[in-house]
Short mmCIF file of C-alpha atoms in Angstrom, two decimals:
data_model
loop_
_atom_site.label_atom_id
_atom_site.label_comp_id
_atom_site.label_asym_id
_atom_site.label_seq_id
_atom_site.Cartn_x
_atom_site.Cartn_y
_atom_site.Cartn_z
CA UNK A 220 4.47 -6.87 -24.40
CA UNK A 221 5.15 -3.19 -24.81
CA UNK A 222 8.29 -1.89 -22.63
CA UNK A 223 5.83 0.75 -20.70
CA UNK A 224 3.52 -2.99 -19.65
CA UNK A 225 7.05 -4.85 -19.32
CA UNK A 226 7.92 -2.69 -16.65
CA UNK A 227 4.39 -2.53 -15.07
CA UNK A 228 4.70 -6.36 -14.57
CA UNK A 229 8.46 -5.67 -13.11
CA UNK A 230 7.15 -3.05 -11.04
CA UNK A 231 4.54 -5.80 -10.22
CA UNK A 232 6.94 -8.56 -8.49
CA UNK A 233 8.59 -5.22 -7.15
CA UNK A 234 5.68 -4.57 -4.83
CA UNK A 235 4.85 -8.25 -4.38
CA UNK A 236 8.38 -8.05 -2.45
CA UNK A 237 7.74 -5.11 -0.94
CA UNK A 238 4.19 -6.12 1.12
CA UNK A 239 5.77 -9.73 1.53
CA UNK A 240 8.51 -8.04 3.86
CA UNK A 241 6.31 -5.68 5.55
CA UNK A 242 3.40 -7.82 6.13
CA UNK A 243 5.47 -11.60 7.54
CA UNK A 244 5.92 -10.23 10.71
CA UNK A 245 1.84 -10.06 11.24
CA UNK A 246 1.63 -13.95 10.74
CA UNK A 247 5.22 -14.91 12.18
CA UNK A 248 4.72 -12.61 15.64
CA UNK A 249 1.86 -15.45 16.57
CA UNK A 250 4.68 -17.87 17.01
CA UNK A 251 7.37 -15.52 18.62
CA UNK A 252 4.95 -14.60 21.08
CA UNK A 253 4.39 -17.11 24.31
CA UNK A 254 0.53 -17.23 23.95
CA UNK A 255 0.12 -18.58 27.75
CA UNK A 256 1.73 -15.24 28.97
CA UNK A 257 -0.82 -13.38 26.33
CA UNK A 258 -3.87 -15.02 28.08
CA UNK A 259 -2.59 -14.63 31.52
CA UNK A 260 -2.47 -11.07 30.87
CA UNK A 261 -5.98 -10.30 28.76
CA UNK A 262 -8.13 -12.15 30.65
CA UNK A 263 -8.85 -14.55 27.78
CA UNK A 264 -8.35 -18.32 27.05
CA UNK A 265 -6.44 -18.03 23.81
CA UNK A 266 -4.85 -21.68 23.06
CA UNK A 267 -1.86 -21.99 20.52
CA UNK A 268 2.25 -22.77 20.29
CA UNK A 269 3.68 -20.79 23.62
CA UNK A 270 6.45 -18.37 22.06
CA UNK A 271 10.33 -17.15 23.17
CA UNK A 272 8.67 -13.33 24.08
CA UNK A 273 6.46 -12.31 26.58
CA UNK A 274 4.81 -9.48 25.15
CA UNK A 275 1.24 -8.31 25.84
CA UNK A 276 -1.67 -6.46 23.30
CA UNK A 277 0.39 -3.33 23.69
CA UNK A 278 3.93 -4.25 23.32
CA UNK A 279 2.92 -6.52 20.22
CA UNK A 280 1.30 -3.34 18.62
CA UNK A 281 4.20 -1.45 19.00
CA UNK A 282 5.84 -4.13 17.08
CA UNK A 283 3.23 -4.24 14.09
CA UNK A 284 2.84 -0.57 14.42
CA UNK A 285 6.91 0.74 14.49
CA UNK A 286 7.66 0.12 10.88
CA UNK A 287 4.99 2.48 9.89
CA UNK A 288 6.70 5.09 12.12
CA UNK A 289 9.65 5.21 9.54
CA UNK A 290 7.38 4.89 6.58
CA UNK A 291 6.16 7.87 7.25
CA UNK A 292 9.59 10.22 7.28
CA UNK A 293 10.30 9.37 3.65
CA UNK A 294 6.92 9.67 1.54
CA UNK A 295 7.89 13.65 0.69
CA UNK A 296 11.69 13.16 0.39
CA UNK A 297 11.06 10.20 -1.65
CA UNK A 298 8.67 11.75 -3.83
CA UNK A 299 10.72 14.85 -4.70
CA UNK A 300 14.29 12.62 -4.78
CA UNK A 301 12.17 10.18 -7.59
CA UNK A 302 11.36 13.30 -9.67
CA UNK A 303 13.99 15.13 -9.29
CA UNK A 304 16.61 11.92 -10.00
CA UNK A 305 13.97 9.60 -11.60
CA UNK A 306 12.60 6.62 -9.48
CA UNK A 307 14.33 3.52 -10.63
CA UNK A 308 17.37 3.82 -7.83
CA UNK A 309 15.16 4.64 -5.09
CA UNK A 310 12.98 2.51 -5.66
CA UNK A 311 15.53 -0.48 -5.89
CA UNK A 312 17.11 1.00 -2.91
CA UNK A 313 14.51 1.17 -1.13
CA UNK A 314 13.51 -2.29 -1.49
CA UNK A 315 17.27 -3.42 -0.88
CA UNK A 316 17.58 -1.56 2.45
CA UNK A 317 14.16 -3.34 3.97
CA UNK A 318 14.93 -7.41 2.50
CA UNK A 319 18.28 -6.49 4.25
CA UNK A 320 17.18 -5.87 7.33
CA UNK A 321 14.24 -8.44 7.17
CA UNK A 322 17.24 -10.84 7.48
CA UNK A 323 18.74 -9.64 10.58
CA UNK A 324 15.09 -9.36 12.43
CA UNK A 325 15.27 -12.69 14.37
CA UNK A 326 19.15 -11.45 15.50
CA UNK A 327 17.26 -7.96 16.37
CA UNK A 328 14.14 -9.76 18.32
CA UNK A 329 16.31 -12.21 20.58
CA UNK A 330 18.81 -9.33 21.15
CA UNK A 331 16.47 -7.06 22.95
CA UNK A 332 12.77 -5.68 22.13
CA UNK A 333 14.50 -1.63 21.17
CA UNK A 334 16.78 -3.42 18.85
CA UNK A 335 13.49 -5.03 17.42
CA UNK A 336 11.22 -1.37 17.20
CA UNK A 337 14.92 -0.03 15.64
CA UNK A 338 14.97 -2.61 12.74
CA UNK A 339 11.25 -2.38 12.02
CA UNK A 340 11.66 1.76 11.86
CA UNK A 341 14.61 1.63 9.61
CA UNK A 342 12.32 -1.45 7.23
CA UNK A 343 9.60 1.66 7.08
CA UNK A 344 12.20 4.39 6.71
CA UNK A 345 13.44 1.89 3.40
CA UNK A 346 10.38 1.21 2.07
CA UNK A 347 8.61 4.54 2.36
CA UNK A 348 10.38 5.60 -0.70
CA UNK A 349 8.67 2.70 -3.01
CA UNK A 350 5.17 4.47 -3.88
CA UNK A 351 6.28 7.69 -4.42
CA UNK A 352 9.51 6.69 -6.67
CA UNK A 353 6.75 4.13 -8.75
CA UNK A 354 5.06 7.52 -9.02
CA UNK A 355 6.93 9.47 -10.65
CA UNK A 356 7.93 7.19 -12.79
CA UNK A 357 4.53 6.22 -13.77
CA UNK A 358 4.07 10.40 -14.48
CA UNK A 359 6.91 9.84 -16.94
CA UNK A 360 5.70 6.54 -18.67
CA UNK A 361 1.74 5.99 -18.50
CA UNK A 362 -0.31 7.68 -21.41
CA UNK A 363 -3.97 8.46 -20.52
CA UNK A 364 -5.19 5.73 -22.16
CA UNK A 365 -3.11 3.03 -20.03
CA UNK A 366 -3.39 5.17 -17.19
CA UNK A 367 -5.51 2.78 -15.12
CA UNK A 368 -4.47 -0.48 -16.23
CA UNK A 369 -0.62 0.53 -15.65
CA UNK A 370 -1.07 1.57 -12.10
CA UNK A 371 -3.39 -1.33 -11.18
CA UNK A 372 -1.35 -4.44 -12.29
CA UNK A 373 1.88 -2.45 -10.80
CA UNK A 374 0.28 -1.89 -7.21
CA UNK A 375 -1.58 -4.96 -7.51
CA UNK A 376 1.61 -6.74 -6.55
CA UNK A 377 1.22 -5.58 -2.83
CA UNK A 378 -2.23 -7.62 -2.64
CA UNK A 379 -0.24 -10.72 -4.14
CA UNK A 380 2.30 -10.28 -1.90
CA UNK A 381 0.10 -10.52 0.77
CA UNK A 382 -1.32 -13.10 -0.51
CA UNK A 383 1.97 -15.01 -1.13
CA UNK A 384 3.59 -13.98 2.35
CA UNK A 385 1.15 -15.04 4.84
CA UNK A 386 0.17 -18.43 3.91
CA UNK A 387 3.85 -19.74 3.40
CA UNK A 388 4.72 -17.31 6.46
CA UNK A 389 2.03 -19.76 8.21
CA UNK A 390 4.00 -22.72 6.89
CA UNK A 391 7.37 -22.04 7.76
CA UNK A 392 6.13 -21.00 11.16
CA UNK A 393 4.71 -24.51 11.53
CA UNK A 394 7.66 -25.96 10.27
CA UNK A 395 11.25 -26.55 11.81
CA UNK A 396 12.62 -25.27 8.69
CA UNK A 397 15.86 -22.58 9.93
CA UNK A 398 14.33 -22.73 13.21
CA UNK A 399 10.65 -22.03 12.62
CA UNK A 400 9.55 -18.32 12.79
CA UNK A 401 12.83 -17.03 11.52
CA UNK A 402 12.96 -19.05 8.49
CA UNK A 403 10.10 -16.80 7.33
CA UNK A 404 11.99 -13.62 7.91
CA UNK A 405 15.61 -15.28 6.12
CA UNK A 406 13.18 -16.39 3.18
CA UNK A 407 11.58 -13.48 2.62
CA UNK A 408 14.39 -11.16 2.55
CA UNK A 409 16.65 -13.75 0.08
CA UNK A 410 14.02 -13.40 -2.55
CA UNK A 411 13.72 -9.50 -2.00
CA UNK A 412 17.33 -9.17 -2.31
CA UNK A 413 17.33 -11.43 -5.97
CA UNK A 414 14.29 -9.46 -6.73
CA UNK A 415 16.35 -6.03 -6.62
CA UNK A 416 19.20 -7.28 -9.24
CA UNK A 417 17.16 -8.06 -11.48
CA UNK A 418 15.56 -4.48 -11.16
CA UNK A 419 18.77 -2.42 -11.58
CA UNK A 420 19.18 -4.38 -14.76
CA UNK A 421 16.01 -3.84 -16.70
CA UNK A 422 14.22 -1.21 -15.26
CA UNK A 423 14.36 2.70 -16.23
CA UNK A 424 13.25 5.74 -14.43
CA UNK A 425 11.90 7.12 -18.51
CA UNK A 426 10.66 5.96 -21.54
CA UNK A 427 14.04 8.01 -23.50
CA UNK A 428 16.76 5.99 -21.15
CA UNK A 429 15.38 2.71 -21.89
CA UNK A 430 17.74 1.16 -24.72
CA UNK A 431 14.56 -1.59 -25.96
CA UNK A 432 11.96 0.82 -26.66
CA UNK A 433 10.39 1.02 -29.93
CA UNK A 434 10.40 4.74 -31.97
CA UNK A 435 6.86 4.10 -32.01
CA UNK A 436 6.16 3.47 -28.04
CA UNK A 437 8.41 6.44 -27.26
CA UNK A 438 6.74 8.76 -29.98
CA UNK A 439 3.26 7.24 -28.46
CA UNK A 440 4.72 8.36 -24.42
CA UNK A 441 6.19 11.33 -25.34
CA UNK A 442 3.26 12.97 -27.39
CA UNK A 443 0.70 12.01 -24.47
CA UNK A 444 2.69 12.59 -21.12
CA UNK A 445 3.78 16.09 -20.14
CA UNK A 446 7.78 15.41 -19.69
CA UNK A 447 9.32 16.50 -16.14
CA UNK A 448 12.15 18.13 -18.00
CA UNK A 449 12.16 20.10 -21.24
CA UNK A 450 16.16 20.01 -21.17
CA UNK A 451 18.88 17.89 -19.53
CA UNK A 452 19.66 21.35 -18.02
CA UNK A 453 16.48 21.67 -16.27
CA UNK A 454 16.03 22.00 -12.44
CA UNK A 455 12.24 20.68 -11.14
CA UNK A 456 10.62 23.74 -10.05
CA UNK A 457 8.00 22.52 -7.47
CA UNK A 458 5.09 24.69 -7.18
CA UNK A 459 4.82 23.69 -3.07
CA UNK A 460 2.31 26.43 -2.50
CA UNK A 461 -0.04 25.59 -5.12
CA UNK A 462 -0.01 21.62 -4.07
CA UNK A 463 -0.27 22.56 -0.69
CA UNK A 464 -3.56 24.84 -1.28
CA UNK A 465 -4.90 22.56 -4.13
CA UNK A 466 -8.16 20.98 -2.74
CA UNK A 467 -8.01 18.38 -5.58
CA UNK A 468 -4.64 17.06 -3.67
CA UNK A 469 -6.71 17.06 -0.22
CA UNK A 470 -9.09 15.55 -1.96
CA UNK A 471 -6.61 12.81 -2.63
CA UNK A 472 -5.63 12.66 0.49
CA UNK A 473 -8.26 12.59 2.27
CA UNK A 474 -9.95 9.74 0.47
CA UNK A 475 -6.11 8.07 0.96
CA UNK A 476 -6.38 8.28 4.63
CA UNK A 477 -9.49 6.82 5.11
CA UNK A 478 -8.92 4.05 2.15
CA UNK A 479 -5.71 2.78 4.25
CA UNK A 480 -7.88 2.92 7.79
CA UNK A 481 -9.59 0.11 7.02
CA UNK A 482 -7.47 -1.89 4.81
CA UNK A 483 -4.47 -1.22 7.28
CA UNK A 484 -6.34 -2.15 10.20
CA UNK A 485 -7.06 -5.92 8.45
CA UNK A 486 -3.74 -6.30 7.30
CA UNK A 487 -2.09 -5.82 10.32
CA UNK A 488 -4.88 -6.84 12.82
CA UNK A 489 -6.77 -9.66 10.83
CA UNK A 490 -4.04 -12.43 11.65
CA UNK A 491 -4.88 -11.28 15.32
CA UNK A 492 -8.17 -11.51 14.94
CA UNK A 493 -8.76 -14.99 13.35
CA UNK A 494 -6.51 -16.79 16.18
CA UNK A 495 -8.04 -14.92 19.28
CA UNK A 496 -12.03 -14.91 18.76
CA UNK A 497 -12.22 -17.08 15.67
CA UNK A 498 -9.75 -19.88 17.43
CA UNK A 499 -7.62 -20.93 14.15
CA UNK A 500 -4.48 -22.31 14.61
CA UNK A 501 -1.36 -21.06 13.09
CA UNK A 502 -1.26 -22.49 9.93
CA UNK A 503 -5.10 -21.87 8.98
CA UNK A 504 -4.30 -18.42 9.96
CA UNK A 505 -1.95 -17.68 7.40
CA UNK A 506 -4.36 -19.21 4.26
CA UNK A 507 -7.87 -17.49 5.85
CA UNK A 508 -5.83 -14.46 6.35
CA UNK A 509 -4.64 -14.32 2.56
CA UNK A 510 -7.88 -14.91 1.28
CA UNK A 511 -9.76 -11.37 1.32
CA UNK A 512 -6.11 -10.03 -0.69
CA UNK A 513 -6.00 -13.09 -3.36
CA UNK A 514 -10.07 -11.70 -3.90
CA UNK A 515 -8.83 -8.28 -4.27
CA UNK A 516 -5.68 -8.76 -6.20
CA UNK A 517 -8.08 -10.22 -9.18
CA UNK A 518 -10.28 -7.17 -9.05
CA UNK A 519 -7.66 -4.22 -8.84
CA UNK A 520 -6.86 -5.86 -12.24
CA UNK A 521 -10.64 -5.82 -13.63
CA UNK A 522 -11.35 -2.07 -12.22
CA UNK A 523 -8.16 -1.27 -14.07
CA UNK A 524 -9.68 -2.85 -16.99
CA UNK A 525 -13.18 -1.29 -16.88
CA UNK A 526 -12.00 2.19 -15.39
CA UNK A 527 -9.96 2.56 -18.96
CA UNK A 528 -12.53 1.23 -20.93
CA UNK A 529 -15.46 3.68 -19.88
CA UNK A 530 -12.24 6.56 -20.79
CA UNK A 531 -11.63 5.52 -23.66
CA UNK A 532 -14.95 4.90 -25.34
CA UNK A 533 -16.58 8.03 -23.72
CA UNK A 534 -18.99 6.64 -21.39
CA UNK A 535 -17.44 8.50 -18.31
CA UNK A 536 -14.87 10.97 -18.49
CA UNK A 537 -11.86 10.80 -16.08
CA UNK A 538 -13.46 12.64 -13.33
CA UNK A 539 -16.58 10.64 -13.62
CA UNK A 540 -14.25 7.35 -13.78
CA UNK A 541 -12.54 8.46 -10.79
CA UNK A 542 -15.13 9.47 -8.75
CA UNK A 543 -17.23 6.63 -9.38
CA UNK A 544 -14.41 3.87 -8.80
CA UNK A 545 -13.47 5.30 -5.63
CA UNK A 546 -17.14 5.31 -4.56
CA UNK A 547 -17.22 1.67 -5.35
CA UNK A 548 -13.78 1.41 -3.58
CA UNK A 549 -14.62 3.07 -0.53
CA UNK A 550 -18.50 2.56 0.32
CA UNK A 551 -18.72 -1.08 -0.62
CA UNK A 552 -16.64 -2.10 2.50
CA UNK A 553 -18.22 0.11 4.38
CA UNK A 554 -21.69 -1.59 4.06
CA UNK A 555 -19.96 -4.97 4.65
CA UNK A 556 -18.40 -3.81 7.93
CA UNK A 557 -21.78 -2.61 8.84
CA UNK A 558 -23.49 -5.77 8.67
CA UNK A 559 -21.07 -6.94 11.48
CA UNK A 560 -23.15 -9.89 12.64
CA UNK A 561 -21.05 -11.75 9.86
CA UNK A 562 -17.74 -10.29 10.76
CA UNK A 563 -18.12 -10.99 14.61
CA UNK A 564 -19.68 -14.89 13.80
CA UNK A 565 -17.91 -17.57 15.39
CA UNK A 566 -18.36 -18.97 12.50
CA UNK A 567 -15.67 -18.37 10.38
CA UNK A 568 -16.60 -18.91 7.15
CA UNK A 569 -19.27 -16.22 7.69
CA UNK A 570 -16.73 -13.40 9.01
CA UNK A 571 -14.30 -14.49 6.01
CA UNK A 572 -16.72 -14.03 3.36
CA UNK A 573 -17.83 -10.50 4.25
CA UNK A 574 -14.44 -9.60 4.56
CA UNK A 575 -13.37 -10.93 1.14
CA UNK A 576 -16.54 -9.07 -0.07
CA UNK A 577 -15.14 -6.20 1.64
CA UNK A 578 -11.53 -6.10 0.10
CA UNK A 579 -12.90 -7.51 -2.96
CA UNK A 580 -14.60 -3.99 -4.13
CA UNK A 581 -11.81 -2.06 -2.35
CA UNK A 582 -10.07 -2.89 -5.44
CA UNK A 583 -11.78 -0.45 -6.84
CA UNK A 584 -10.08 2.37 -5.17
CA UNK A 585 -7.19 1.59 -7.45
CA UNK A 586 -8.76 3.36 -10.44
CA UNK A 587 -9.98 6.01 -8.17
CA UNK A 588 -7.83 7.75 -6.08
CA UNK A 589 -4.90 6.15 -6.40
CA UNK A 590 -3.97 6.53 -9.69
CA UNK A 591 -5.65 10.64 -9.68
CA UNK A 592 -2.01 11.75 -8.79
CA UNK A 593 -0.82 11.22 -12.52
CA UNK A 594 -4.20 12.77 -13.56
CA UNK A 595 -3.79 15.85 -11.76
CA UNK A 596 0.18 16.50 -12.01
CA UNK A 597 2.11 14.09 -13.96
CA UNK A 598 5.27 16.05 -13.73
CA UNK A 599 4.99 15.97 -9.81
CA UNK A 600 3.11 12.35 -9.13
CA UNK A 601 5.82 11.42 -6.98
CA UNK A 602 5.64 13.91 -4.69
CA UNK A 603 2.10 14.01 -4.82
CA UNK A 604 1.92 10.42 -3.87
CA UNK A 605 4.47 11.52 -1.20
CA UNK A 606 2.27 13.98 0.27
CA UNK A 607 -1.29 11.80 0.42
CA UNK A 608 0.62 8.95 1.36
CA UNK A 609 2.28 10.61 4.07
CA UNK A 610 -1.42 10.97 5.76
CA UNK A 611 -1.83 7.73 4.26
CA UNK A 612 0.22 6.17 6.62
CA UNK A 613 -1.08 7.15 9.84
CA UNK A 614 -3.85 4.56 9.84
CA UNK A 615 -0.32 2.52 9.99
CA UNK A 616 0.19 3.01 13.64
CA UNK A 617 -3.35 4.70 14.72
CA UNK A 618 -5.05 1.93 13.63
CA UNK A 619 -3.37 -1.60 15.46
CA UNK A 620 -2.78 0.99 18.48
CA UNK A 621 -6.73 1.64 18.57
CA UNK A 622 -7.10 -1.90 17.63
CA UNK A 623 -4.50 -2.59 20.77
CA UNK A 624 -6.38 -0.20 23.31
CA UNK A 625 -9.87 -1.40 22.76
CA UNK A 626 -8.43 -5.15 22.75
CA UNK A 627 -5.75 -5.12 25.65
CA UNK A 628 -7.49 -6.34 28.28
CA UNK A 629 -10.69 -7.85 26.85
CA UNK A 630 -10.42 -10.11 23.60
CA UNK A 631 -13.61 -10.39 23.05
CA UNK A 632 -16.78 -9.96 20.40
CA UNK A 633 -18.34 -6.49 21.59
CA UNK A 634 -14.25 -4.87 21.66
CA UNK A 635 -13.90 -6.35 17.83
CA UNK A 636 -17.30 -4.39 16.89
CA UNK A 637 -16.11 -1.38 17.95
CA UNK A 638 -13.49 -1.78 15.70
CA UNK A 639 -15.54 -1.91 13.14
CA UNK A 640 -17.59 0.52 13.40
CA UNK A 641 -14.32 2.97 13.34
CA UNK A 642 -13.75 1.64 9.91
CA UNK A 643 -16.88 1.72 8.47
CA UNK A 644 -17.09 5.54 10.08
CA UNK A 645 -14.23 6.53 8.00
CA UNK A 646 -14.57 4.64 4.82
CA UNK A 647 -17.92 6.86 4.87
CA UNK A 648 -16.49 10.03 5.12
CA UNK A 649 -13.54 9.06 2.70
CA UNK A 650 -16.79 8.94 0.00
CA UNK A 651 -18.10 11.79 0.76
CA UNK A 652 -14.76 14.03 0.67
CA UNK A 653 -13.80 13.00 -2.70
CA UNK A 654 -16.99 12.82 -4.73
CA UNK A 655 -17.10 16.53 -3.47
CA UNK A 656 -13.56 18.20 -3.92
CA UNK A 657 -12.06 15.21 -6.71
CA UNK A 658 -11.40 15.77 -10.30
CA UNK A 659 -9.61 13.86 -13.11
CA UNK A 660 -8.68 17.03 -14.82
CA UNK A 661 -4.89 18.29 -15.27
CA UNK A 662 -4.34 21.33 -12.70
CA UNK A 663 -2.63 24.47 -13.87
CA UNK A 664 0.36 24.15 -11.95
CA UNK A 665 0.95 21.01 -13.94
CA UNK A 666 1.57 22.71 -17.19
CA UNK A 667 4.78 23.83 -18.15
CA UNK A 668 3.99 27.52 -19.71
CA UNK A 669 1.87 28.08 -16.62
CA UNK A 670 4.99 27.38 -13.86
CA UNK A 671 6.67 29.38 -16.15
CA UNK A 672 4.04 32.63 -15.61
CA UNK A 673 4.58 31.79 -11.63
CA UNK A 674 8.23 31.73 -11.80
CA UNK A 675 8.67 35.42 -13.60
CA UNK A 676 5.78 36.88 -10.22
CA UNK A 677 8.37 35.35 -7.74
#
């Protein structure tokens, strides 16, 4: 019940918001689409509700694919506004800007299909800001020994809110509830929009602005976490060379890229999947498709647990603790995606087991990578998070586009495998990358009397 935990489970519902509203549209375009115009056009006998739009493979990927397109322009100028300003504005922002527009995408859709790409570019453009601001002001809050456990329940919230958004997405789909399909875009955006008030009213961007915090918990934060600013006076000095030429921040990257590859390429391609070679219908799209993300929501929260329990009682340091929970994170799923005589099954119970097996230990990754930023540079985790998310989110687009080209024109078993085997190709090198070039240790660039040595050579 600590403030530093409070806000963790704020933060929490913040990101269960902020996947909700980015992943609807993956369960919801099913029913905007007219499926007989979709099998007239692959060559495939794919049965469901016939939608308002005629798009094909390619124009529907361009859909899934154009919010990641404005994602990607704010990771750096998010990260360096959140430490620079502190986080809790931008992030709020951020969030408030995309559950505003959510509401005007069935207005966008029926108006014309560039009004659509528009709204979906500007939702990115919002939301790109929300990792790197939660960053930074993790770098400002989280003590070593919390480290772990702080960042996993916070970004567990975007597994929940996959898990929350495309079942009832399903529903209200399958419903004549405001329509259908739009309800699930009015919905969604209503509860991000109450989510953000109640943000702007408890949440602080550090530990010394927050008016409930103990003496105690800010004596505890203070004496473990290097603080951004010695002095209100203080202007952040980035050291942008130094980050740039770091190989412990490619490192980061790297094993970034090739964690979102294959966990972007089910989110956004697994709804897609399930209806057109495992036949389910709408609605048992939307629960089989939340499955694999309820399964990894409950471990991102037990690797939290066990990554700061080997740290604190010595049994791994936090190199070893990263480098070994990323391995777990990152070559688990890429034996399941190997053994694809499961995945490509007609059977679906089959395929949605070693999938859930699959995202299951990609919770892992959590209390590897993701959380090495704070390790690393504390005073500049939001614009390192910036910077590896920014690569980060080119599996975004690159990935349903891939998934787009090799499925266009031929829905079908041997396309799907392909697919696969892309993923479980770069889940492998992700391992490999990081166990080499990784560490857990603070970098010298971090420390204040050391920027201070680089300041007086410039």
């Amino acid at each position: 019940l600590s403030t530093r935990f409070s806000l963790a489970y704020l933060a929490f519902f913040g990101f269960m918001n902020v996947y909700a509203l980015r992943v609807n549209l993956s369960v919801a375009i099913l029913s905007m689409v007219n499926s007989t115009y979709m099998a007239s056009h692959n060559n495939s006998n794919i049965s469901g509700d016939t939608g308002e739009f005629n798009w094909d493979a390619h124009k529907r990927s361009l859909v899934l694919g154009a919010f990641f397109y404005g994602y990607i322009l704010t990771q750096l100028p998010g990260g360096y506004l959140a430490s620079r300003f502190g986080g809790k504005w931008l992030f709020g922002g951020g969030v408030l800007c995309t559950s505003v527009l959510t509401l005007l995408t069935p207005v966008a859709a029926r108006t014309s299909f560039a009004l659509l790409i528009v709204v979906r570019v500007l939702e990115g453009i919002g939301e790109g800001v929300t990792f790197p601001a939660m960053h930074a002001m993790w770098g400002s809050w989280a003590p070593p020994v919390d480290r772990s456990r702080l960042v996993s329940v916070t970004y567990a919230g975007s597994q929940f809110g996959t898990v929350v958004a495309q079942p009832i997405s399903g529903i209200l789909c399958a419903s004549t509830f405001l329509g259908g399909w739009p309800s699930v875009f009015y919905v969604f955006g209503s509860l991000g929009v109450l989510w953000c008030i109640v943000w702007f009213i408890f949440a602080h961007s550090t530990p010394d602005k927050h008016p409930r915090i103990s003496p105690a918990e800010l004596h505890f934060i203070q004496s473990n976490v290097e603080p951004v600013f010695s002095s209100k006076d203080e202007v952040l000095s980035v050291p942008w060379w130094e980050i740039a030429t770091s190989k412990r921040v490619w490192a980061i990257s790297i094993a970034h890229f090739c964690n979102n590859w294959g966990f972007y390429t089910l989110l956004t391609c697994l709804p897609t999947y399930l209806k057109d070679v495992l036949k389910f219908d709408i609605q048992q799209d939307g629960f089989m498709s939340a499955l694999p993300y309820l399964v990894m929501w409950i471990t991102i929260n037990l690797f939290g647990l066990l990554a700061d329990y080997l740290r604190q009682h010595n049994i791994l340091n936090t190199t070893q603790t990263r480098k070994t929970m990323n391995a777990i994170g990152l070559s688990f799923p890429f034996c399941c995606i190997l053994h694809k005589r499961y995945l490509l099954n007609q059977q679906a119970s089959a395929a949605i087991s070693m999938i859930c097996l699959a995202t299951a230990f990609s919770g892992a990754a959590f209390s590897g990578f993701n959380t090495n930023h704070v390790d690393i540079g504390s005073r500049y985790a939001g614009i390192l998070m910036g910077i590896t998310n920014t690569w980060a989110t080119i599996p975004g687009f690159a990935g349903p586009a891939v998934v787009g080209l090799l499925t266009e024109h031929n829905v079908s078993k041997d396309q799907w495998q392909i697919v696969f085997y892309i993923s479980a190709a770069v889940y492998l090198f992700g391992v490999v990358a990081y166990t080499l070039l990784g560490t857990g240790k603070e970098q010298p660039w971090n420390k204040r009397n050391k920027m201070e040595e680089i300041g007086k050579k410039l």
